Every structure is written in structure tokens, then in C-alpha cells.
XYZ file of C-alpha atoms in Angstrom:
472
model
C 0.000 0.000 0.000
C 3.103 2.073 0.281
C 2.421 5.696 -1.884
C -1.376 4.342 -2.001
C -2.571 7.089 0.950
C -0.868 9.713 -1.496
C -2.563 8.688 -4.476
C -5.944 9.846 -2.434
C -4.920 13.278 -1.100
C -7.490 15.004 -4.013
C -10.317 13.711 -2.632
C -9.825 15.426 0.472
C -11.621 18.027 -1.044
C -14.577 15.442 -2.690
C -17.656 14.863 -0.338
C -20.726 12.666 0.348
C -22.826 13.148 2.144
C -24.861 10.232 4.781
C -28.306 9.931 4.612
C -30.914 7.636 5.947
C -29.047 5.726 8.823
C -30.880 5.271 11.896
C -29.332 6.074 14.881
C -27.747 3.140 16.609
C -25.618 1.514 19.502
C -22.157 0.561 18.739
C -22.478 -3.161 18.990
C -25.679 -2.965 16.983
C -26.538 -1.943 13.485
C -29.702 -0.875 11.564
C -32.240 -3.089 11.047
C -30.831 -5.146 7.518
C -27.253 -5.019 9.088
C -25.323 -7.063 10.329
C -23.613 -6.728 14.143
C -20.573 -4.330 14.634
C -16.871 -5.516 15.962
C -16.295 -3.439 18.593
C -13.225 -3.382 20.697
C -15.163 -3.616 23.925
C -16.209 -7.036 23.497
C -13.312 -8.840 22.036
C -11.503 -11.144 24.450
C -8.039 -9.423 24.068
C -5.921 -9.565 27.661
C -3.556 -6.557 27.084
C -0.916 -5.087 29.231
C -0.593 -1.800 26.741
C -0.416 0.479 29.664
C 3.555 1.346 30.138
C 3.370 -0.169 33.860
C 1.783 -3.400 33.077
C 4.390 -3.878 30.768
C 6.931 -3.552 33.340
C 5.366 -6.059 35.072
C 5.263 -8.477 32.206
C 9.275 -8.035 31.403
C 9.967 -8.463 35.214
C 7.734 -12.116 35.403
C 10.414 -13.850 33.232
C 13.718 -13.644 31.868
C 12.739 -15.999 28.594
C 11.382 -12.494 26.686
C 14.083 -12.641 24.651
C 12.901 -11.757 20.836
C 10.629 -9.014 20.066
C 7.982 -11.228 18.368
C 7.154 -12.798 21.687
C 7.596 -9.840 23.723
C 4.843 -7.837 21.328
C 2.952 -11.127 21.093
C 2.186 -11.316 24.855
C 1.858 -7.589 25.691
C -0.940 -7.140 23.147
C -2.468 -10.123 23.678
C -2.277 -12.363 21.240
C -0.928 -15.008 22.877
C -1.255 -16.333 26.309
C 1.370 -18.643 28.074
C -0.634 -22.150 29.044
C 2.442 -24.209 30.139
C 6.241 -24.156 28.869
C 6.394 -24.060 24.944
C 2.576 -23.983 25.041
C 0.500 -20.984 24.144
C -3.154 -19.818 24.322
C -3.788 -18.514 20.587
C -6.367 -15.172 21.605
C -9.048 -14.158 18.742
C -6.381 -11.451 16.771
C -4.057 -14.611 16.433
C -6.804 -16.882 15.552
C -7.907 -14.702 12.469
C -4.421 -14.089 11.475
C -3.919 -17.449 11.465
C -6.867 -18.500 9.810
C -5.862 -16.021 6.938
C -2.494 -17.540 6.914
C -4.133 -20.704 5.869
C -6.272 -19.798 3.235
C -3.590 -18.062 1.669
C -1.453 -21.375 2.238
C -4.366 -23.127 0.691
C -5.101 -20.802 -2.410
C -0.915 -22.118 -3.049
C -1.348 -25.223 -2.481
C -4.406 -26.090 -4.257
C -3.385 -23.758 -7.158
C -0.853 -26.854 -7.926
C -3.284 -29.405 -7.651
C -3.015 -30.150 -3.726
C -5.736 -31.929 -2.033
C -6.573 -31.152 1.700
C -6.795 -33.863 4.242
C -6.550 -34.588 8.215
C -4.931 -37.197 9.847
C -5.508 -38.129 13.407
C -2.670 -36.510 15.615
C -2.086 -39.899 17.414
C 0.342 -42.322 15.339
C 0.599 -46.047 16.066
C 4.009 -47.028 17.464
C 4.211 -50.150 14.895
C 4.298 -47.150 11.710
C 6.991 -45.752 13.452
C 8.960 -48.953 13.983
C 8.882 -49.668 10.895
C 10.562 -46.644 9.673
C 13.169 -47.184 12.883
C 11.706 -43.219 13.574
C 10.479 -44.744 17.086
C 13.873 -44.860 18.012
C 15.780 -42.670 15.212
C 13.504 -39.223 17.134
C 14.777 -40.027 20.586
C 12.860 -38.245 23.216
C 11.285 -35.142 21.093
C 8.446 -37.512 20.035
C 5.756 -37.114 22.636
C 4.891 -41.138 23.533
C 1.660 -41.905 25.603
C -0.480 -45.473 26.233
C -3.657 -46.479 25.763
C -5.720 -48.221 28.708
C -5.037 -51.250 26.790
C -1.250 -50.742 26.578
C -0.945 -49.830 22.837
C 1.919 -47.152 22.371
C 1.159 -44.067 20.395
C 3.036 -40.819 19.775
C 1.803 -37.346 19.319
C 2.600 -36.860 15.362
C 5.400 -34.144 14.811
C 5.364 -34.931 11.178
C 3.073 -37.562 9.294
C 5.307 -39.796 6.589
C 4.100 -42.794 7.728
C 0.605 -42.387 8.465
C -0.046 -40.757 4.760
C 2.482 -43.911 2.988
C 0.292 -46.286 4.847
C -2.714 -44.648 3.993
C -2.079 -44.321 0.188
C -0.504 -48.086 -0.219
C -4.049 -49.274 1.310
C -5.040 -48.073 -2.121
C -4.295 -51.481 -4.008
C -5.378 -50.086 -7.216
C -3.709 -46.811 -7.908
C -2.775 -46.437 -11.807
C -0.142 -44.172 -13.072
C -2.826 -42.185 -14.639
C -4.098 -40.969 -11.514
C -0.411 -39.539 -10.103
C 0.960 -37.251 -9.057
C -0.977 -36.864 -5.704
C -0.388 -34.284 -3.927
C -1.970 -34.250 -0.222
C -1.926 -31.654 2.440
C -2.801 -30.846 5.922
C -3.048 -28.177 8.242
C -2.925 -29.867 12.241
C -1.468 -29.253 15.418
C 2.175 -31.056 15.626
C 3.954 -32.340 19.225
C 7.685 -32.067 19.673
C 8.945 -32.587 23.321
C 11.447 -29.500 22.976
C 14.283 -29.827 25.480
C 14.394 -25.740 26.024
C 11.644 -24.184 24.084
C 11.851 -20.924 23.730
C 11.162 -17.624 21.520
C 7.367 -18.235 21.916
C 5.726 -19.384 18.627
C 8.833 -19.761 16.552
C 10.168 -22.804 19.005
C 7.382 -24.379 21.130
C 6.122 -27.907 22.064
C 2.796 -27.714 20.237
C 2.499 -25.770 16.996
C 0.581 -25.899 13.383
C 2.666 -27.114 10.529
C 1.175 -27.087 7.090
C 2.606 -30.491 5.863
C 2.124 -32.164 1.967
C 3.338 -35.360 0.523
C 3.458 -36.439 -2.694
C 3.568 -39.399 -4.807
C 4.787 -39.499 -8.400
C 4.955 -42.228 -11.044
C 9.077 -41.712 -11.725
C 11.675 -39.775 -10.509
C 12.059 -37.262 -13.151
C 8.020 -36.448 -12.407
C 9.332 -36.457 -8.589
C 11.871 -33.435 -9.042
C 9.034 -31.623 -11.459
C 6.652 -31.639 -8.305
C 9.683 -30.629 -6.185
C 9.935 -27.484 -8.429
C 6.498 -26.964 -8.228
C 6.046 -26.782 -4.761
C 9.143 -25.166 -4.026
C 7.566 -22.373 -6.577
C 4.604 -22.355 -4.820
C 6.491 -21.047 -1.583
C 8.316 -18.636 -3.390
C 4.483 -17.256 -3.869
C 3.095 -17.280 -0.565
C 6.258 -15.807 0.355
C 6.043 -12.924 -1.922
C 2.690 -12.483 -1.192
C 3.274 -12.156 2.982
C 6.236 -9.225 1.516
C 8.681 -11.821 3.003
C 12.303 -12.079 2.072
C 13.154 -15.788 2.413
C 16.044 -17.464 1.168
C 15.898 -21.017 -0.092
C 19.118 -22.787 0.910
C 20.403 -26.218 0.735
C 20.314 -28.407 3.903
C 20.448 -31.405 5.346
C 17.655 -34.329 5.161
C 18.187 -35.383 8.648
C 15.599 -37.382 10.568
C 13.297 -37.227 7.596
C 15.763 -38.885 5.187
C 15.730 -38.658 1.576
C 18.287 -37.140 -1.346
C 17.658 -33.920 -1.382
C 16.424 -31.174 1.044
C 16.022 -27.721 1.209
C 14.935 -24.788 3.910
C 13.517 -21.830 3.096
C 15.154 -19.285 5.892
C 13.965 -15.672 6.916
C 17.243 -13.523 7.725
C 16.860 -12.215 10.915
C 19.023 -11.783 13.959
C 17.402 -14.193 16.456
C 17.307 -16.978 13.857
C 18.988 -20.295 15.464
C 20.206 -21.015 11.585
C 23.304 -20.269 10.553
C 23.287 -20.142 6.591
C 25.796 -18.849 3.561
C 24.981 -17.206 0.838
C 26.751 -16.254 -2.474
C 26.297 -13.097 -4.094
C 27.720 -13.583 -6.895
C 25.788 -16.804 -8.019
C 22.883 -18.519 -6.332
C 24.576 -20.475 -4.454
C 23.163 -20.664 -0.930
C 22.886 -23.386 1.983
C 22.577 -24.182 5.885
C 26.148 -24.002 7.246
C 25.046 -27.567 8.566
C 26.318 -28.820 4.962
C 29.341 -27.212 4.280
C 32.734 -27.765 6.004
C 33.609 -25.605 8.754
C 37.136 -24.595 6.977
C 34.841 -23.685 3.791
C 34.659 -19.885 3.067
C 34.702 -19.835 -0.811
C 31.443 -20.910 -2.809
C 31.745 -24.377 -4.277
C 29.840 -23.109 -7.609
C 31.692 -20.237 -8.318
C 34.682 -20.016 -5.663
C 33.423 -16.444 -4.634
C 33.381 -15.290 -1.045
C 30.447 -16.810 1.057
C 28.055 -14.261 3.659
C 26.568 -15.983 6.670
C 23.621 -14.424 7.957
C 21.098 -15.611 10.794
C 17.809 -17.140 10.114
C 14.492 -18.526 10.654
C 13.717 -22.216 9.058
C 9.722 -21.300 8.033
C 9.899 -24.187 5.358
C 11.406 -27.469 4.348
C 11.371 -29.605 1.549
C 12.504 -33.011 1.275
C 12.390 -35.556 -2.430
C 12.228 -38.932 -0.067
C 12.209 -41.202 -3.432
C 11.172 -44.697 -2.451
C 12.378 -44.595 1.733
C 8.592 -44.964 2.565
C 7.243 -46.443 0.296
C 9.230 -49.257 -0.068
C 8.749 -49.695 3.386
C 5.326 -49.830 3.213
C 4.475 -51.155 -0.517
C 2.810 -47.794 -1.814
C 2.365 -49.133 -5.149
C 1.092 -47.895 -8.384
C 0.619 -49.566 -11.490
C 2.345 -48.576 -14.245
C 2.543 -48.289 -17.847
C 3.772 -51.452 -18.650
C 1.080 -52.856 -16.681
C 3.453 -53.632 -13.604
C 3.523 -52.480 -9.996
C 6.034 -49.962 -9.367
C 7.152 -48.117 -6.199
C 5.982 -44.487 -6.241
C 8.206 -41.895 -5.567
C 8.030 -39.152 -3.045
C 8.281 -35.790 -1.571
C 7.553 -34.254 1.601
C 7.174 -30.681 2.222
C 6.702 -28.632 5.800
C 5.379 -24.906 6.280
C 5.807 -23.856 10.172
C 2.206 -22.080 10.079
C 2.177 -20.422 13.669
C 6.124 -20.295 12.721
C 5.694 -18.161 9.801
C 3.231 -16.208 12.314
C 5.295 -14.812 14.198
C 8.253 -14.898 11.728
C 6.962 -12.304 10.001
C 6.087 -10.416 13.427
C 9.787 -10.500 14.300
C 10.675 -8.731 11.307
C 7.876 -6.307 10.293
C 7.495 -5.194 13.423
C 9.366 -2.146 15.150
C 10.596 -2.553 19.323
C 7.365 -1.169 20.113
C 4.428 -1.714 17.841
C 3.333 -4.936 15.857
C 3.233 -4.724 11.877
C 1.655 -7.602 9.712
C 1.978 -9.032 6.449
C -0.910 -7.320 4.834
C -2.966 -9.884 3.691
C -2.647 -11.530 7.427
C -3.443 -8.304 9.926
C -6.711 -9.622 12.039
C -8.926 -6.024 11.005
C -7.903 -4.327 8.155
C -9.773 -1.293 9.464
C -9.903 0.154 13.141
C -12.387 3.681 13.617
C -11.807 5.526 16.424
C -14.782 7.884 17.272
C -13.989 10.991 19.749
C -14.052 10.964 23.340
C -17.427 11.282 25.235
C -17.696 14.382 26.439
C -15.611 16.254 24.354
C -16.371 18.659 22.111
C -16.439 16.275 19.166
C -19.104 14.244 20.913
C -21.755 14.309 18.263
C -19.080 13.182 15.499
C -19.646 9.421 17.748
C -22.663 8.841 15.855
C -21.109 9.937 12.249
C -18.363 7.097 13.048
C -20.909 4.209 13.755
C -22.836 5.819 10.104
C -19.163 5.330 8.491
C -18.693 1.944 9.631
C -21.757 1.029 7.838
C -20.978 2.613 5.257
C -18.063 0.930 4.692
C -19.145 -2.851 4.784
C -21.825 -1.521 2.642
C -19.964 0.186 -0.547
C -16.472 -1.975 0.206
C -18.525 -5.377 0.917
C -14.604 -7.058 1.088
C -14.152 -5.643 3.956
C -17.383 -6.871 5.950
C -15.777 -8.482 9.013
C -12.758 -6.530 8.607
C -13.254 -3.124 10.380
C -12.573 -2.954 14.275
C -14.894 0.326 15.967
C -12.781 1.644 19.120
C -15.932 2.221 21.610
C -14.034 3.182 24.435
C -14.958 6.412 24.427
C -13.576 6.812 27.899
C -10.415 7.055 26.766
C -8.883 10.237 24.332
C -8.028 9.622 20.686
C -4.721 10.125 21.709
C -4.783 7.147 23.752
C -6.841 4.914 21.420
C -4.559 5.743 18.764
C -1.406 4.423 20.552
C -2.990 1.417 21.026
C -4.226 0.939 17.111
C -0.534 1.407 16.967
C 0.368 -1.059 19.062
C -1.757 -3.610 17.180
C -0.842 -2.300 13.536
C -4.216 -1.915 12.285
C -3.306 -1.373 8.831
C -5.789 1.479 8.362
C -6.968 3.953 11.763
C -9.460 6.223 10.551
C -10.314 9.006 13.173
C -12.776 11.144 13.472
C -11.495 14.422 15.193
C -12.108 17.919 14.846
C -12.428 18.044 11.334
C -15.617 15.581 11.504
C -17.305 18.050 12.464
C -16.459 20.134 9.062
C -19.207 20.384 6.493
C -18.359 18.166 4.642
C -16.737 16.281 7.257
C -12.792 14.649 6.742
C -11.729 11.802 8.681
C -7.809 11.651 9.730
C -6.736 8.346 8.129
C -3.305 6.773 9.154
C -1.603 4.410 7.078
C 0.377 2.362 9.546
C 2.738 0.584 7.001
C 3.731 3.596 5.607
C 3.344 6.464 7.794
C 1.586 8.649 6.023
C -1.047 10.851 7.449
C -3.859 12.090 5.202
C -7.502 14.138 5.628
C -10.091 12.736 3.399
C -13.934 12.854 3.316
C -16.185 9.780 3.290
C -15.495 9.457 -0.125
C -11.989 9.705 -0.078
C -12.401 6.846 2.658
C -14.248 4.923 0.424
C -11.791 4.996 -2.342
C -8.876 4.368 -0.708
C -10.391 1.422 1.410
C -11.765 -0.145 -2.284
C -8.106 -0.872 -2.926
C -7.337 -2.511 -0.153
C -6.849 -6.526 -1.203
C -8.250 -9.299 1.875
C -7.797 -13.007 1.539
């Protein structure tokens, strides 16, 4: 939206005028209209005053990026037990944004959703030698009858065994390419940094199944492609780099790492090829490229995706079997492919974001829109009622933004005071309605938080610039 608020500055001077809304509370609409959101009733715990936030520093000593620190002073998240978080409404709707966007990507290269139980029989991972390969990060439990599960951090097994009870597949019908979004368990020996290393977290994961290995590395390219785009999308920076197939196994691997200083990855990069991988892989005497023998720059990051190609390790373990076109049964090859969702979350937190005030991707901030009407009592008092007539008019000439307009009703508290806050939570729009609502025609004080700029424009200015504004 950068230069967008600019773009609008003529209208300033355009009007239109409101006619024909009945008065109404600020929870409630007009008769034919749908409810408000109003600040007053969301279920936000916030410690925005400066000494609650005092408070919250001095509980722990863990605060230690500014993702988490934000994350818990706004609300967002609440601690429920270590590496476990509450995830409050704002985070909910972010996230739930996250994943449509993660599902317009996948789906847009012929991924098909699906869910698989969280709890994994101990005999699929004993047959991979996982059971004992993960050590104690896989969260183990018993049934009443004795039978050994684990909490799923990852699901190769499960979906192998589920696609070589298919004892008819054909060629024809490959490549599949399935895809969850679930809650994943990993008993993290220090967890730490909030949502970017806990004990419970979503992870977008998809595997694949192809008819060859040449179709194998096409679908690799394809899906690494695809995270390129919900990268770009989120305006985030990530770096795909070469790295090591560890636990997961497999030929090939990549992550896809957001630069940023409290990243526990260490990674090169060449800039004078493409070159670029986890330090993990290289030697620790290595300081030249091995493409081009150029000098190598390590910079800090955050793993938000992997990739793995896994060729036959699973399914020859488990018979996933197609037939193929010589009539035969062949061994399908595979890929697996991991998105941290509450990862990328809070990711993107940690680097938008200033030391004081959160900033979102745009397509992921919970309201688009947050109004702030004047103070009761003041001298702008009447201009309360104009607000609640611009917040309908809003969802009614900009319907993509229905559901996406927060209305400050605290009227106990200044502009000034509501404003700081709308900071705080990096509303992407704050329109006001000060002194200059009361102005015939009336102009609302519209920040753009993203940018900075600061504009005056009259309902219709609002309404234009808000018609650009693109939801998911």
C-alpha cells in the first residue's frame, strides 16, 4: 500500500454526504445489518499500559525476541504451560488467513486437503526405525489397553500407509499431492522464543507421490515455486538454501530461511551466483562458494519451510504401489514438504514489526480497518454517531471488507490514547474522526500504519482508498 494514501490526497476536497441511517448503539446496526466488531467485546488480555508492561518483562527472563515480547503484551498469545501458548481471537484470524492463503498455493498446484488423526501407532513408526531414530522429542503416551502411540510431529508414515491401502492406484491418476493443516507435538528440550520454538504448533505439511523420478523433481519445483508465492505475497524475504535431510531422510532437502538476527540457523549465501545453503552442509574450513569459488556471507535465520524428495524410503517400506505403464507395480516416488504455520506467524512479526508496535503481512493483519470515534464528552461528541454511520458505510460500498473493520468504543479514553494502542496492534488502516468531523463536509484523519503517512479525506476519499485494499 506504500504511496497508495498519497494517491488519495485530491479527494480530500470530494464529499458525500450520509443519509438515511438510523441512529444506533455501537455493537448494533440498523435493522438489515449485520452486528458491529467493537473493541469492547473482544476477548483481548492486554498489558498496553507502560506499567503493566513492566510487570510483564519483570515475570520472566525468557522475553528474549521481540515477536514474543509484542505477542504477549498485546495479547495475542497467552502462556498455558512451557512451549505452550493460548492462541487469543487477533491470532486466531491471522492465522486463519495464513491458511487460506497457504491453501489458495497449495491447491493452485493441484493439492488436495486432508486430516490425519494426531495420534500415530508405534508399529508405523517402527517400521521406519523413527520410534527410536527421534529419541525423546516424540511425545509417547499409552492407551488403557497398553498400545503405544506418539503425538505426530510430522506424518510420513501415516499418509504412505494410507495411500498403499489403495491397491489399485494407476499411473494415470499420479501425481498426488496431499496436504494438511494440524497441530504437531515435539517434546522441545528448552523451548523458547514463543511461537517460533514451542512444544505444540501448526505445521502445514504435503506429501506427494509421483509415477518416476524425473516427475518427482518436477513436483519438487512446483512446490518449491509455490512457496516462493506465498512468500512474496506475505512481503517476506526468504532465502531457499540447501540443507540437510536429517531425521526425515531422503536425497535432497532444502529450507527456506527468513534472515533475521534471532534466527537459530546459521546459513551462507553467495552473491555472486545462487549459491546458498545451511552451514550444517558445508565444512567448517569452507569460506569460498563451491559453484563459483566467490566469497560466502553468513547471515542468521528462521527455518519457516522445508522440503525433502524422499524417493522410495517410505514407500518401499510400506508397498505404496502404483501400477504402471507397462502394466506392472512400481514403487511411487516421493516428496515431503513442511510450512511452520504459527512459525511463519510470528516470523513475520519479528521482522515487520518495530521494538514497540506490531506490523503484519498485509494480507494476514486480524482487522484491516480500526475507527476511532472521539471521546465522550468532548467537544467532538456528536461526530460518535457519524463514526458508527461510516462503519456502515463501509461494509456496505467496500462489501470485502465486511468483518474486517474494528470500531474503538471506548470512548472513555482520548483519541490520543486509542490511537497508541491501534498502533500497538498495527491496524493497517486507523481512521479518526477528530475535529475536522465536524467540518461540512466532514474529513476523517486516516493513518496508514505501514507507511506512515497521514492524510484528511472525506467519506469518499475513505471509500476509495479502502476499495483498494486486497483481503484473503
Amino acid at each position: 500500500m506504500e504511496g497508495l494514501l498519497t494517491r488519495f490526497r485530491a479527494l480530500a476536497t470530494c464529499s458525500l454526504q450520509l443519509s438515511g441511517y438510523a441512529s444506533c448503539r455501537f455493537h448494533h446496526c440498523a435493522p438489515g445489518r449485520g452486528k458491529r466488531v467493537v473493541m469492547s467485546r473482544v476477548f483481548q488480555p492486554q498489558n498496553l499500559r507502560e506499567d503493566q508492561v513492566l510487570s510483564l518483562e519483570d515475570r520472566s527472563g525468557d522475553l528474549t525476541c521481540k515477536s514474543q515480547r509484542l505477542m504477549l503484551q498485546v495479547g495475542l498469545i497467552h502462556p498455558a504451560s512451557s512451549g505452550c501458548y493460548h492462541l487469543l481471537p487477533y491470532t486466531v484470524r491471522a492465522l486463519e488467513k495464513l491458511v487460506r492463503v497457504i491453501d489458495q498455493e497449495m491447491q493452485g498446484i493441484g493439492g488436495q486437503k486432508v486430516n490425519m488423526p494426531s495420534l500415530s501407532p508405534a508399529e508405523l513408526w517402527r517400521a521406519t526405525n523413527r520410534w527410536d531414530l527421534m529419541g525423546k522429542e516424540l511425545l509417547r503416551l499409552k492407551d488403557r489397553h497398553g498400545k503405544e502411540y506418539c503425538l505426530g510431529p510430522t506424518h510420513e508414515e501415516a499418509i504412505t500407509a494410507l495411500v498403499a491401502s489403495q491397491k489399485t492406484l494407476s499411473y494415470k491418476q499420479l501425481p498426488f499431492l496431499l496436504y494438511q493443516v494440524t497441530r504437531k507435538f515435539r517434546d522441545e528440550p528448552r523451548p523458547r522464543f514463543g511461537l517460533l520454538r514451542g512444544r505444540e504448533f501448526y505445521m502445514k505439511d504435503m506429501y506427494t507421490f509421483d509415477s518416476s523420478p524425473e516427475a518427482a523433481r518436477q513436483t519438487y519445483s512446483l512446490v518449491c515455486d509455490a512457496y516462493d508465492s506465498l512468500f512474496d505475497r506475505l512481503g517476506l524475504r526468504c532465502v531457499k538454501v540447501q540443507a540437510n535431510v536429517g531425521s526425515i531422510g531422503g536425497t535432497m532437502s532444502h529450507e527456506f530461511q527468513l534472515p533475521v538476527d534471532v534466527g537459530e540457523d546459521r546459513f551462507v549465501v553467495c552473491h555472486s551466483c545462487s549459491f546458498s545453503a545451511n552451514m550444517e552442509t558445508l565444512d567448517l574450513s569452507q569460506k569460498n562458494c563451491p559453484a563459483c569459488q566467490g566469497p560466502l556471507t553468513e547471515t542468521k535465520g528462521i527455518e519457516v519451510g522445508h522440503t525433502f524428495y524422499l524417493g522410495t524410503k517410505y514407500s518401499s517400506i510400506f508397498n505404496a504401489q502404483f501400477i504402471n505403464v507397462h502394466g506392472k507395480p512400481s514403487l511411487a516416488e516421493m516428496g515431503c514438504y513442511g510450512l511452520g504455520v504459527t512459525r511463519i506467524l510470528a516470523a513475520a512479526i519479528e521482522v515487520l514489526s518495530t521494538e514497540d508496535c506490531i506490523r503484519w503481512p498485509g494480507l494476514l493483519a486480524p482487522y484491516q480497518v480500526c475507527l476511532i470515534p472521539p471521546k465522550k464528552g468532548s467537544r467532538e461528541e456528536v461526530a460518535i454517531e457519524l463514526t458508527g454511520h461510516l462503519y456502515d458505510h463501509i461494509t456496505e460500498a467496500v462489501p470485502q471488507l465486511r468483518g474486517e473493520i474494528l470500531l474503538d468504543d471506548r470512548t472513555h479514553l482520548t483519541i490520543g490514547n486509542r490511537l497508541k494502542d491501534a498502533n500497538k496492534f498495527g491496524y493497517p488502516f486507523v481512521v479518526i474522526a477528530g475535529k475536522r468531523a465536524l467540518e461540512e463536509p466532514a474529513h476523517f484523519e486516516v493513518w496508514c500504519q505501514n507507511t506512515g503517512e497521514v492524510v484528511f479525506l472525506t467519506t469518499e476519499g475513505v471509500m476509495e482508498l479502502l476499495s483498494q485494499v486486497q483481503v484473503v
